[in-house]
């Protein structure tokens, strides 16, 4: 009899590195057929597509077996398997969004879980430390802080917290509601941050000519009941209604 010996494929599959659960899907390139035979190579295993795209999140934490099978056009096949370890992503919570008075301070309450974690806050502006989970923050302006935690296995997770800085209201002592589009409104700087603030304005005779409760969303236009008030000096009381902020009172002049 005549016996035909056909070429057999030879699969090589080098070791797979450990990966973190948060890593994006990637293509496994460590497996190939070394004899350059024509054919098809397919992958099998949890979290891997037949084309060799491995998704750590889909596979889950743990050690998984990835098998590579190469089948040549003549029907011969060869295969090898390798382990891949998916390491856990740490969990992190930077804390609830919070509020602080300008010039004051507040302790951020970051928490995390994982293996021998290291901490990093960014930016570090306004923090007494940036390498602990609960630094003291005293920012000058509104700030979004990001807490990044890294495990001793190199896996990373991050979360953000927003710190609203309540600045002391700055009350102008004059405005000119004459319709020229310039300084027509009594804009009290930073008062929009105080949602419960109240504003009262009185005439020189003590009559209440303007009041705003529950914030100052619509700045005063110098009118009372839709009628322009005359030029002159008026007395105001601004109450931020926030702990740590006092009443602000004084005089404002309408110029027409």
CSV table of C-alpha atoms in Angstrom, one decimal:
chain,number,residue,atom,x,y,z
A,1,UNK,CA,0.0,0.0,0.0
A,2,UNK,CA,0.9,3.6,-0.6
A,3,UNK,CA,1.0,5.6,2.6
A,4,UNK,CA,0.9,9.5,2.4
A,5,UNK,CA,2.4,11.4,5.3
A,6,UNK,CA,1.1,15.0,5.5
A,7,UNK,CA,2.4,17.9,7.4
A,8,UNK,CA,1.2,18.3,10.9
A,9,UNK,CA,0.8,21.7,12.6
A,10,UNK,CA,2.8,22.7,15.6
A,11,UNK,CA,1.3,25.1,18.1
A,12,UNK,CA,3.3,27.3,20.3
A,13,UNK,CA,1.6,29.2,23.2
A,14,UNK,CA,3.8,31.2,25.6
A,15,UNK,CA,2.7,32.1,29.1
A,16,UNK,CA,0.0,34.6,29.6
A,17,UNK,CA,0.5,37.6,32.0
A,18,UNK,CA,-1.8,38.3,34.9
A,19,UNK,CA,-4.4,40.9,34.1
A,20,UNK,CA,-6.6,43.2,36.2
A,21,UNK,CA,-10.4,42.9,36.1
A,22,UNK,CA,-10.8,46.5,35.0
A,23,UNK,CA,-8.5,46.0,31.9
A,24,UNK,CA,-10.3,46.5,28.6
A,25,UNK,CA,-10.7,43.5,26.3
A,26,UNK,CA,-7.5,42.6,24.4
A,27,UNK,CA,-6.3,40.2,21.8
A,28,UNK,CA,-4.2,37.2,22.8
A,29,UNK,CA,-1.1,37.2,20.7
A,30,UNK,CA,1.0,34.6,22.4
A,31,UNK,CA,-0.4,31.6,20.4
A,32,UNK,CA,0.5,30.7,16.9
A,33,UNK,CA,1.4,27.9,14.5
A,34,UNK,CA,5.1,27.7,14.0
A,35,UNK,CA,5.3,25.8,10.7
A,36,UNK,CA,3.5,28.5,8.7
A,37,UNK,CA,0.8,26.0,7.6
A,38,UNK,CA,-2.5,27.3,6.2
A,39,UNK,CA,-5.4,26.8,8.4
A,40,UNK,CA,-7.6,28.2,11.2
A,41,UNK,CA,-6.7,28.9,14.8
A,42,UNK,CA,-9.5,29.2,17.4
A,43,UNK,CA,-9.5,29.9,21.1
A,44,UNK,CA,-11.7,28.4,23.8
A,45,UNK,CA,-12.3,29.3,27.4
A,46,UNK,CA,-14.2,31.6,29.7
A,47,UNK,CA,-14.1,35.2,28.6
A,48,UNK,CA,-12.3,34.6,25.3
A,49,UNK,CA,-13.8,34.8,21.8
A,50,UNK,CA,-12.9,32.3,19.1
A,51,UNK,CA,-10.8,35.0,17.5
A,52,UNK,CA,-8.7,35.4,20.8
A,53,UNK,CA,-10.3,38.6,22.3
A,54,UNK,CA,-10.1,38.1,26.0
A,55,UNK,CA,-12.4,40.1,28.3
A,56,UNK,CA,-11.2,40.1,31.9
A,57,UNK,CA,-14.5,41.5,33.2
A,58,UNK,CA,-16.5,38.8,31.4
A,59,UNK,CA,-14.1,36.1,32.6
A,60,UNK,CA,-14.3,37.3,36.2
A,61,UNK,CA,-11.7,37.1,39.0
A,62,UNK,CA,-9.8,33.9,39.2
A,63,UNK,CA,-7.5,31.6,37.2
A,64,UNK,CA,-8.9,30.5,33.8
A,65,UNK,CA,-7.7,28.0,31.1
A,66,UNK,CA,-7.4,29.3,27.6
A,67,UNK,CA,-7.1,26.7,24.9
A,68,UNK,CA,-5.8,27.4,21.4
A,69,UNK,CA,-6.6,24.9,18.6
A,70,UNK,CA,-5.0,25.1,15.2
A,71,UNK,CA,-6.5,23.0,12.4
A,72,UNK,CA,-4.6,23.0,9.1
A,73,UNK,CA,-6.3,22.7,5.7
A,74,UNK,CA,-5.3,19.1,5.5
A,75,UNK,CA,-7.4,18.3,8.6
A,76,UNK,CA,-4.5,17.8,11.1
A,77,UNK,CA,-4.7,19.7,14.3
A,78,UNK,CA,-2.6,20.7,17.3
A,79,UNK,CA,-3.5,22.5,20.5
A,80,UNK,CA,-2.0,24.0,23.7
A,81,UNK,CA,-3.6,25.5,26.8
A,82,UNK,CA,-2.4,28.2,29.1
A,83,UNK,CA,-3.6,29.7,32.4
A,84,UNK,CA,-4.6,33.4,32.7
A,85,UNK,CA,-5.1,35.0,36.1
A,86,UNK,CA,-7.7,37.8,36.5
A,87,UNK,CA,-6.9,39.9,39.6
A,88,UNK,CA,-9.7,41.8,41.4
A,89,UNK,CA,-10.2,45.5,40.8
A,90,UNK,CA,-10.3,47.4,44.1
A,91,UNK,CA,-13.5,49.2,45.1
A,92,UNK,CA,-13.5,52.9,45.9
A,93,UNK,CA,-15.9,55.5,47.0
A,94,UNK,CA,-14.7,59.1,47.2
A,95,UNK,CA,-17.7,60.1,49.4
A,96,UNK,CA,-20.8,62.3,48.9
A,97,UNK,CA,-20.6,65.6,47.2
A,98,UNK,CA,-20.3,68.2,49.9
A,99,UNK,CA,-20.3,71.9,50.8
A,100,UNK,CA,-17.7,74.0,52.7
A,101,UNK,CA,-17.6,77.7,53.6
A,102,UNK,CA,-14.8,79.6,52.0
A,103,UNK,CA,-12.0,79.8,54.5
A,104,UNK,CA,-13.3,76.7,56.3
A,105,UNK,CA,-12.4,73.1,56.0
A,106,UNK,CA,-14.0,69.7,55.7
A,107,UNK,CA,-12.7,66.1,55.9
A,108,UNK,CA,-13.3,64.0,52.8
A,109,UNK,CA,-14.5,60.5,53.6
A,110,UNK,CA,-13.1,58.2,50.9
A,111,UNK,CA,-13.3,54.5,51.4
A,112,UNK,CA,-11.9,51.6,49.5
A,113,UNK,CA,-11.3,47.8,49.7
A,114,UNK,CA,-8.6,45.8,48.1
A,115,UNK,CA,-5.2,44.3,48.6
A,116,UNK,CA,-2.6,46.6,50.3
A,117,UNK,CA,-4.0,49.7,48.7
A,118,UNK,CA,-2.2,53.0,48.0
A,119,UNK,CA,-4.2,56.2,47.7
A,120,UNK,CA,-3.8,59.3,45.5
A,121,UNK,CA,-6.1,62.4,45.4
A,122,UNK,CA,-5.9,64.8,42.5
A,123,UNK,CA,-5.6,67.6,42.3
A,124,UNK,CA,-3.9,68.0,45.7
A,125,UNK,CA,-4.7,71.7,45.8
A,126,UNK,CA,-6.4,72.6,49.1
A,127,UNK,CA,-5.7,69.2,50.7
A,128,UNK,CA,-3.5,68.6,53.8
A,129,UNK,CA,-2.5,65.3,52.3
A,130,UNK,CA,-3.1,63.5,49.0
A,131,UNK,CA,-2.1,59.9,50.0
A,132,UNK,CA,-4.7,59.0,52.6
A,133,UNK,CA,-8.4,58.1,52.2
A,134,UNK,CA,-9.7,60.9,54.3
A,135,UNK,CA,-7.7,64.2,53.9
A,136,UNK,CA,-8.8,67.6,55.2
A,137,UNK,CA,-9.9,69.8,52.3
A,138,UNK,CA,-10.0,73.6,52.3
A,139,UNK,CA,-10.3,74.7,48.7
A,140,UNK,CA,-10.7,78.3,47.6
A,141,UNK,CA,-13.0,77.5,44.7
A,142,UNK,CA,-15.4,74.8,43.7
A,143,UNK,CA,-13.4,71.6,43.2
A,144,UNK,CA,-13.8,68.1,41.9
A,145,UNK,CA,-11.4,65.7,43.6
A,146,UNK,CA,-10.6,62.3,42.2
A,147,UNK,CA,-9.5,59.5,44.5
A,148,UNK,CA,-7.4,56.8,42.8
A,149,UNK,CA,-6.6,53.6,44.6
A,150,UNK,CA,-4.1,51.0,43.4
A,151,UNK,CA,-3.7,47.5,44.8
A,152,UNK,CA,-0.3,45.8,45.3
A,153,UNK,CA,-1.2,43.7,42.2
A,154,UNK,CA,-1.3,46.9,40.1
A,155,UNK,CA,-5.1,47.0,39.7
A,156,UNK,CA,-6.7,50.5,39.8
A,157,UNK,CA,-10.0,52.1,40.5
A,158,UNK,CA,-11.1,55.7,40.9
A,159,UNK,CA,-14.1,57.8,42.0
A,160,UNK,CA,-14.9,61.5,42.2
A,161,UNK,CA,-16.3,63.9,44.8
A,162,UNK,CA,-17.5,67.5,44.2
A,163,UNK,CA,-16.8,70.1,46.9
A,164,UNK,CA,-18.9,73.3,46.6
A,165,UNK,CA,-17.3,76.4,48.1
A,166,UNK,CA,-19.8,78.9,49.5
A,167,UNK,CA,-18.2,82.3,49.2
A,168,UNK,CA,-19.3,85.2,51.2
A,169,UNK,CA,-21.8,87.3,49.2
A,170,UNK,CA,-20.4,90.5,47.7
A,171,UNK,CA,-23.2,93.1,47.6
A,172,UNK,CA,-22.8,96.1,45.2
A,173,UNK,CA,-23.6,99.5,46.7
A,174,UNK,CA,-25.1,100.9,43.6
A,175,UNK,CA,-26.7,99.9,40.2
A,176,UNK,CA,-28.3,101.8,37.3
A,177,UNK,CA,-31.5,100.2,36.0
A,178,UNK,CA,-32.0,102.6,33.1
A,179,UNK,CA,-32.3,100.0,30.3
A,180,UNK,CA,-28.9,100.6,28.7
A,181,UNK,CA,-27.9,96.9,29.2
A,182,UNK,CA,-25.1,97.9,31.6
A,183,UNK,CA,-25.5,97.3,35.4
A,184,UNK,CA,-29.2,97.2,35.1
A,185,UNK,CA,-29.6,94.6,37.8
A,186,UNK,CA,-28.5,94.4,41.4
A,187,UNK,CA,-26.3,91.3,41.0
A,188,UNK,CA,-25.1,90.0,44.4
A,189,UNK,CA,-22.1,87.9,43.7
A,190,UNK,CA,-22.0,84.3,45.0
A,191,UNK,CA,-25.5,84.6,46.5
A,192,UNK,CA,-26.8,82.1,43.9
A,193,UNK,CA,-25.0,79.4,45.9
A,194,UNK,CA,-27.3,80.0,48.9
A,195,UNK,CA,-30.6,78.3,47.9
A,196,UNK,CA,-32.4,79.4,51.1
A,197,UNK,CA,-31.2,83.0,51.2
A,198,UNK,CA,-33.5,86.0,51.7
A,199,UNK,CA,-33.1,89.5,50.5
A,200,UNK,CA,-35.1,92.5,51.7
A,201,UNK,CA,-34.8,96.1,50.6
A,202,UNK,CA,-36.4,99.1,52.4
A,203,UNK,CA,-37.0,102.7,51.4
A,204,UNK,CA,-35.5,105.5,53.5
A,205,UNK,CA,-38.9,105.6,55.3
A,206,UNK,CA,-38.7,101.9,56.2
A,207,UNK,CA,-41.2,100.6,53.7
A,208,UNK,CA,-40.4,97.2,52.2
A,209,UNK,CA,-39.9,97.7,48.5
A,210,UNK,CA,-38.4,94.4,47.5
A,211,UNK,CA,-38.2,90.9,49.0
A,212,UNK,CA,-36.9,87.6,47.7
A,213,UNK,CA,-37.1,84.3,49.7
A,214,UNK,CA,-35.7,80.9,48.9
A,215,UNK,CA,-32.7,82.2,47.0
A,216,UNK,CA,-31.9,85.1,44.7
A,217,UNK,CA,-32.5,83.5,41.3
A,218,UNK,CA,-33.8,86.7,39.7
A,219,UNK,CA,-31.7,89.8,40.7
A,220,UNK,CA,-33.7,92.9,41.6
A,221,UNK,CA,-34.3,95.4,38.7
A,222,UNK,CA,-35.1,98.4,40.9
A,223,UNK,CA,-38.8,98.1,40.6
A,224,UNK,CA,-41.7,97.6,43.0
A,225,UNK,CA,-44.8,96.0,41.7
A,226,UNK,CA,-43.6,96.5,38.1
A,227,UNK,CA,-43.0,100.3,38.6
A,228,UNK,CA,-39.6,101.9,38.6
A,229,UNK,CA,-38.5,103.2,42.0
A,230,UNK,CA,-36.9,106.7,42.0
A,231,UNK,CA,-33.2,107.3,42.2
A,232,UNK,CA,-32.0,107.3,45.8
A,233,UNK,CA,-30.5,105.3,48.6
A,234,UNK,CA,-32.2,102.2,50.0
A,235,UNK,CA,-31.4,99.9,53.0
A,236,UNK,CA,-30.9,96.2,52.5
A,237,UNK,CA,-30.7,93.0,54.6
A,238,UNK,CA,-29.2,89.9,53.0
A,239,UNK,CA,-29.5,86.7,55.0
A,240,UNK,CA,-27.6,83.7,53.5
A,241,UNK,CA,-29.5,81.4,56.0
A,242,UNK,CA,-26.5,79.1,56.2
A,243,UNK,CA,-24.6,78.1,59.3
A,244,UNK,CA,-21.4,80.1,59.6
A,245,UNK,CA,-22.6,83.0,57.5
A,246,UNK,CA,-23.9,86.2,59.1
A,247,UNK,CA,-26.5,88.7,57.9
A,248,UNK,CA,-25.1,91.3,55.5
A,249,UNK,CA,-26.7,94.8,55.7
A,250,UNK,CA,-26.0,98.2,54.2
A,251,UNK,CA,-27.1,100.7,51.7
A,252,UNK,CA,-27.6,100.5,47.9
A,253,UNK,CA,-28.1,103.4,45.6
A,254,UNK,CA,-30.3,103.4,42.5
A,255,UNK,CA,-28.9,105.6,39.8
A,256,UNK,CA,-31.1,106.5,36.8
